XYZ file of C-alpha atoms in Angstrom:
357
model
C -8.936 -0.847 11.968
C -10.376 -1.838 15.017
C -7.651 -4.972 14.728
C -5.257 -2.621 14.542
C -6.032 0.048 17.113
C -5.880 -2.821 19.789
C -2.452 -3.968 18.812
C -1.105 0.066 19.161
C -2.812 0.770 22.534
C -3.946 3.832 23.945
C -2.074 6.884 23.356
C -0.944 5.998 19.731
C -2.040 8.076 17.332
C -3.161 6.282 13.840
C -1.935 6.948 10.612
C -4.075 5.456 7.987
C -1.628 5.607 4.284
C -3.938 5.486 1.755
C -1.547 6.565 -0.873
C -1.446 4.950 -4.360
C -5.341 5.382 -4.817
C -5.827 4.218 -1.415
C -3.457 0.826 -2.208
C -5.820 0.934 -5.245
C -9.303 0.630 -2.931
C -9.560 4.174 -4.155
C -8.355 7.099 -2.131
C -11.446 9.261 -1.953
C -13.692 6.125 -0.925
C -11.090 4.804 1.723
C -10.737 8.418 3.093
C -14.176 8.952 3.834
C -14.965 5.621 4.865
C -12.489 5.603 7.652
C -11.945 9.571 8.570
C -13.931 9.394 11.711
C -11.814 6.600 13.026
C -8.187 7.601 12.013
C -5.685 10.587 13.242
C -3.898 11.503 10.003
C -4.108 10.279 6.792
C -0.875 9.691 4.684
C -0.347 10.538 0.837
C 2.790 10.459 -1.149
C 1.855 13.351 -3.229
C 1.100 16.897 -2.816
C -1.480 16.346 -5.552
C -3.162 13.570 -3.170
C -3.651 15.495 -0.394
C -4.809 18.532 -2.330
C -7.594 15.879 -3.889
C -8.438 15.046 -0.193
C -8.476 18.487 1.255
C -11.020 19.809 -1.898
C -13.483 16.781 -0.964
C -13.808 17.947 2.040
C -11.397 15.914 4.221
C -10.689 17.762 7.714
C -8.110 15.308 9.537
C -4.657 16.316 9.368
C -2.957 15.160 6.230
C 0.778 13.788 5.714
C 2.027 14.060 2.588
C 5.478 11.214 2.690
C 6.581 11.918 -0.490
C 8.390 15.318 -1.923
C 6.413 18.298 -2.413
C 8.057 20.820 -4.498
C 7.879 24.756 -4.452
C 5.477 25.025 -7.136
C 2.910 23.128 -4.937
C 3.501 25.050 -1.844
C 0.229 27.416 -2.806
C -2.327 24.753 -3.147
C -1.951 22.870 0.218
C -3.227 24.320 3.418
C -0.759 24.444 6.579
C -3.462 24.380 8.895
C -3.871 20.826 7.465
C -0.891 19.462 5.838
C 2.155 18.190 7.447
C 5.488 17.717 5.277
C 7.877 14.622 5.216
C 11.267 16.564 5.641
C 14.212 14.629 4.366
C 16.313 17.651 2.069
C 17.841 20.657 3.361
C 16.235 22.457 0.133
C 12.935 22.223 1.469
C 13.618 23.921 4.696
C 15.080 26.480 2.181
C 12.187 26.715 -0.120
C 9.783 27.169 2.415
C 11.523 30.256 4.542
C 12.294 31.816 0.968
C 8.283 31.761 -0.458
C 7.459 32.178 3.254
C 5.523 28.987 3.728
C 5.239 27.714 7.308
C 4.475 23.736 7.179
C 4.463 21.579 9.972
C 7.174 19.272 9.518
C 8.457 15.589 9.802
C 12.228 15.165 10.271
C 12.628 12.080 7.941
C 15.820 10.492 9.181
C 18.423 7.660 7.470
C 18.820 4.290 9.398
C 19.946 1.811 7.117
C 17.172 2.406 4.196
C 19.012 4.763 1.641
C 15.847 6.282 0.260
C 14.555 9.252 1.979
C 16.061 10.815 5.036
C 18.967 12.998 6.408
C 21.889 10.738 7.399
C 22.950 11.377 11.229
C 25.816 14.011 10.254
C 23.238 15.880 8.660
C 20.654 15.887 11.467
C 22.353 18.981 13.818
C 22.531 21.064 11.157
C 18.334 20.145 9.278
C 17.097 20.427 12.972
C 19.165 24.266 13.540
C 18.092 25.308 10.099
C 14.330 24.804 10.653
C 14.818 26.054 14.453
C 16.368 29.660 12.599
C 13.545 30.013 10.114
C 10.864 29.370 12.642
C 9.160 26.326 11.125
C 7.532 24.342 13.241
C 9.068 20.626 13.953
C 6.404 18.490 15.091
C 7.492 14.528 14.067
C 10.841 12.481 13.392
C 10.507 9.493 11.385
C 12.274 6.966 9.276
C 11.356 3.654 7.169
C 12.534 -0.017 7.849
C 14.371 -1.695 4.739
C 14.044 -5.000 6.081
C 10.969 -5.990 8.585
C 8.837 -7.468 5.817
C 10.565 -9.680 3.658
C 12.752 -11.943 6.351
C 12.174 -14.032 9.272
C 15.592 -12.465 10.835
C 14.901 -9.005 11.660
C 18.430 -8.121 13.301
C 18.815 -5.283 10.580
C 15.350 -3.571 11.745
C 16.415 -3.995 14.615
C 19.485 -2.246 14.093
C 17.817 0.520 12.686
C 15.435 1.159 15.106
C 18.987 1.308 17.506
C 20.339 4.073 15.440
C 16.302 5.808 15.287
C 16.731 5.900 19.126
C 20.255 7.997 18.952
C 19.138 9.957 16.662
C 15.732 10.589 18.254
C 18.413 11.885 21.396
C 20.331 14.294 19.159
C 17.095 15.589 17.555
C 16.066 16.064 21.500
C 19.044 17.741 23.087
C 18.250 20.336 20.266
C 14.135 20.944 20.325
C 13.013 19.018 23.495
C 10.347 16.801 23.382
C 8.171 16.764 20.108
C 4.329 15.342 19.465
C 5.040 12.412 16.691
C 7.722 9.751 16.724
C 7.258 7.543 13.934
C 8.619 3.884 12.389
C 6.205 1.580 12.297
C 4.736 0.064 9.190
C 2.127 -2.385 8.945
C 4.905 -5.355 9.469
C 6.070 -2.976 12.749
C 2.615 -2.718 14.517
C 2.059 -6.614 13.955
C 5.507 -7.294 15.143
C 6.982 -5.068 17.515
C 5.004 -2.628 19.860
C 8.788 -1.044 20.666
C 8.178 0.537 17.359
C 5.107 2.084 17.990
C 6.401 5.235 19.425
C 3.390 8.478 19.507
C 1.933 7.836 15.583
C 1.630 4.500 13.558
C 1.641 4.321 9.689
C -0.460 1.547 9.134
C -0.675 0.831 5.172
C -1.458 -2.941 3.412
C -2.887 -4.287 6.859
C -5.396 -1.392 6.993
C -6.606 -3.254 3.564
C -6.659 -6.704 5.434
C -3.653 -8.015 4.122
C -0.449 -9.103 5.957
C 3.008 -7.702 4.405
C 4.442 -10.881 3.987
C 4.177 -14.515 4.564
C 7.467 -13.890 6.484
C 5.844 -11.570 8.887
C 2.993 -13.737 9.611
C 5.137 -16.581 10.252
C 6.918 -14.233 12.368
C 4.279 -13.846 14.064
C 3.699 -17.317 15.040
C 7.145 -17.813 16.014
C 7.430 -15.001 18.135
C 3.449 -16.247 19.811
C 3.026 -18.990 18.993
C -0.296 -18.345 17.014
C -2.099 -17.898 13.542
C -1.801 -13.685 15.214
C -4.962 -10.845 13.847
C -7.853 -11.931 11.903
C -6.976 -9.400 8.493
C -9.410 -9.973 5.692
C -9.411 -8.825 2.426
C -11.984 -5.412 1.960
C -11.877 -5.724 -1.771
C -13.284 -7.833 -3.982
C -12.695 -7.315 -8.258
C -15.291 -8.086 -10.473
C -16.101 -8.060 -14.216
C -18.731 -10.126 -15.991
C -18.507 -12.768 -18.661
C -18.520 -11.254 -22.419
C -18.474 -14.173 -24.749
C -18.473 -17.666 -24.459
C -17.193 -19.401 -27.348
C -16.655 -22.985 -27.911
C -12.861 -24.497 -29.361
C -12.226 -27.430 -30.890
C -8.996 -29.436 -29.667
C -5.172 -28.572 -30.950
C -6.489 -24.531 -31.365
C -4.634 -22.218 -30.404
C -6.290 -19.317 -27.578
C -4.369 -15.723 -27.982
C -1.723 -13.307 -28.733
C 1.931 -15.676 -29.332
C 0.042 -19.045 -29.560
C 0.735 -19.314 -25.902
C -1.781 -21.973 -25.113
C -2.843 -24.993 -27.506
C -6.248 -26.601 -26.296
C -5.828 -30.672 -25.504
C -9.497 -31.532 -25.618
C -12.429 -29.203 -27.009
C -12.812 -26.483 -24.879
C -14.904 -23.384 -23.426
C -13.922 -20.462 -23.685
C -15.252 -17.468 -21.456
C -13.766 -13.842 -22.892
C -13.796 -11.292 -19.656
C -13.365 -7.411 -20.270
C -10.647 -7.040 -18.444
C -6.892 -6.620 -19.218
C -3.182 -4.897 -18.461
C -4.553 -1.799 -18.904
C -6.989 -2.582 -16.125
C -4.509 -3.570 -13.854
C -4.864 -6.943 -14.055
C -1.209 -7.924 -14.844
C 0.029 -9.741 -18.286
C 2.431 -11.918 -16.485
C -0.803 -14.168 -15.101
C -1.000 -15.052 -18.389
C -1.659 -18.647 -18.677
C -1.600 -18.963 -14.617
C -4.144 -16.511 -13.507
C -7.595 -18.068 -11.449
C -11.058 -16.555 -11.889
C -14.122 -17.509 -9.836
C -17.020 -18.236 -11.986
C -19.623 -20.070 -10.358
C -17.773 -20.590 -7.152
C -15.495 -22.829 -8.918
C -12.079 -21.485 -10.849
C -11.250 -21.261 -13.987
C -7.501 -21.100 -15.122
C -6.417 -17.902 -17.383
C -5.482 -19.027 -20.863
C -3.857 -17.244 -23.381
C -1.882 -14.225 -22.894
C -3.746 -11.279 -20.750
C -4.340 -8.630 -23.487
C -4.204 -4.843 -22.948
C -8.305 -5.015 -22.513
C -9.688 -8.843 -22.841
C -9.110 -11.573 -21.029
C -9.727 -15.929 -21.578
C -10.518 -18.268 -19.094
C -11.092 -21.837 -19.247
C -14.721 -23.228 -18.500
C -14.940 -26.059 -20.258
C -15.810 -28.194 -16.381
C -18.302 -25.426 -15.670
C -21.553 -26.062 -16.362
C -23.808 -23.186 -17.775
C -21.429 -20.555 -18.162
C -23.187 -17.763 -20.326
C -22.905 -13.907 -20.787
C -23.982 -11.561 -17.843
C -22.242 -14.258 -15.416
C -20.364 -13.175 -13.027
C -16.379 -13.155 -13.053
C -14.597 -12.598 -9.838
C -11.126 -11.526 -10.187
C -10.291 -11.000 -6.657
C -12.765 -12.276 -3.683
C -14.627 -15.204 -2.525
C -17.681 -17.427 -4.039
C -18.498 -20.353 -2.307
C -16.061 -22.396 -0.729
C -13.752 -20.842 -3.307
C -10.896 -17.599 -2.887
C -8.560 -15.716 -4.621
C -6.592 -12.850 -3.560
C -3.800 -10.413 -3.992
C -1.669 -13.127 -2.522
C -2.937 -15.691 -4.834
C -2.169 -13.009 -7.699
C 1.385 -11.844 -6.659
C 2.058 -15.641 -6.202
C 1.408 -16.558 -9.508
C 2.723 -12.876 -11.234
C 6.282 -13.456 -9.032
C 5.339 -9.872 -7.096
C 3.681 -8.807 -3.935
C 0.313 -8.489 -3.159
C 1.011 -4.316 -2.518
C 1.560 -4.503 -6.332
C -1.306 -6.612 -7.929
C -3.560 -3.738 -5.503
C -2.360 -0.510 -6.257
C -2.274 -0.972 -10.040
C -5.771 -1.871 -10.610
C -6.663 1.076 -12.704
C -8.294 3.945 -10.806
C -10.785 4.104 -14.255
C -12.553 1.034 -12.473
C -15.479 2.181 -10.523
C -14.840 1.305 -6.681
C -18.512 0.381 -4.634
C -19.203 0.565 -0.981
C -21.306 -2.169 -0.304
């Protein structure tokens, strides 16, 4: 945080998403970890920010995802700002007489959320008629993370700026402008605008390889010191000795070439710790890896410690982290599961007790 805070400046306001379970760090933990030192949280979910709100959570909440009328009752306006991208909402809220502030989501080039700029005149009159208060404009790059050519985001944030004059000519001045994503605030201070949305690098991780080299193009350095917060641990189960030519798993994936031994780890799909690092998964034992072998099963796991000496039950697995000289991480994960390290986080299973240490 404190990383990030320098790179925004003074007079940015920081919004800390912790949506997803907190990117899977747990959202209760993360929230009141870091609610002293952040301006807004951000949630996808009405359900998430009424989970934050009845623990106690005082900072002023933004849900970005839909929030339907149903939901309207259990979320406090004094607390909770809206992500406004439908003309329905607006309507939905004058009819049960709900008075949210809101967050003009606007459509640049990502095709997801947001009113396209035809649309924008009439969403901004519409809220203007029924009273509700219009306190941000936003929108979401398509294309910052994944590229070392960012003329599209760029391109975007072009048509952001028109927009941002309609929106203008029509309300004046209002307190949050709002694009940048973690890849934004490492990348482009032009983005910052009045709020930042910072989301994976609040967890230590950059984006993308692309935006970290990025980075050193554009200065010619490595760029921000982000470490990993969490570490993922489980302990060894059973250690079982195989002779050579046996077969370890579901499928008869993986045939042994020499006697081997075997280390079973509770831990499995359903955990979050995904099937396709079958056979190419790393675990830390020892401070020295061992390779996943076998197919990942829904609750059990098999590494390879045949070249680690004194492996028994009780030892210590590390699934994500450091030990020693030694590291894996949701990079190292994503790499080998052909995703992105956002992924291999948010689905570890929220059943998994999450520590403070």
């Amino acid at each position: 945080m404190q990383v990030l805070r320098k790179l925004l400046g003074s007079g940015v306001n920081f919004l800390a998403v912790i949506k997803a379970n907190g990117y899977g760090h747990g959202l209760l933990k993360i929230a009141h970890l870091i609610k002293d030192s952040v301006d807004f949280f951000g949630v996808h979910s009405a359900q998430e920010a009424f989970t934050l709100l009845k623990s106690g959570i005082d900072n002023q909440i933004l849900i970005l995802g839909p929030v339907f009328e149903f939901q309207f009752p259990m979320l406090n306006p004094a607390k909770v700002h809206l992500t406004c991208s439908t003309l329905s909402l607006i309507e939905n809220l004058h009819k049960n007489g709900f008075s949210f502030p809101l967050h003009l989501k606007v459509e640049t080039g990502t095709h997801r959320q947001g009113f396209p700029e035809e649309e924008v005149e009439k969403a901004v009159k519409k809220i203007k008629n029924y009273g509700l208060p219009l306190v941000g404009l936003s929108t979401h790059f398509a294309n910052i993370e994944d590229t070392l050519d960012h003329s599209y985001a760029k391109k975007q944030l072009k048509k952001y700026l028109e927009i941002k004059k309609i929106v203008e000519n029509l309300t004046g001045p209002i307190p949050f402008y709002h694009t940048a994503c973690s890849a934004a605030i490492l990348l482009f201070p032009e983005t910052h605008f009045t709020l930042a949305r910072a989301g994976i690098s609040l967890y230590g991780y950059w984006p993308s390889r692309e935006t970290k080299l990025s980075w050193q193009y554009k200065y010619g350095e490595d760029g921000p010191t982000l470490k990993p917060v969490l570490s993922w641990k489980t302990f060894v189960t059973e250690v079982k000795n195989v002779k050579k030519g046996e077969y370890i798993g579901y499928g008869c994936t993986y045939k042994t070439t020499r006697k081997a031994k075997i280390a079973v780890l509770p831990v499995g799909y359903y955990d979050g710790y995904d099937r396709k690092l079958s056979n190419k998964g790393i675990v830390l034992i020892k401070g020295q890896r061992a390779q996943v072998v076998g197919r990942v099963c829904m609750n059990l796991t098999m590494v390879d410690v045949t070249d680690i000496e004194n492996v028994k039950v009780g030892d210590i697995a590390v699934l994500i982290g450091e030990e020693g000289e030694e590291r894996v991480t949701a990079d190292t994960l994503a790499e080998a599961a052909q995703t992105i390290n956002y992924e291999i986080l948010s689905r570890i299973s929220p059943h998994i007790p999450r520590i403070i240490v």
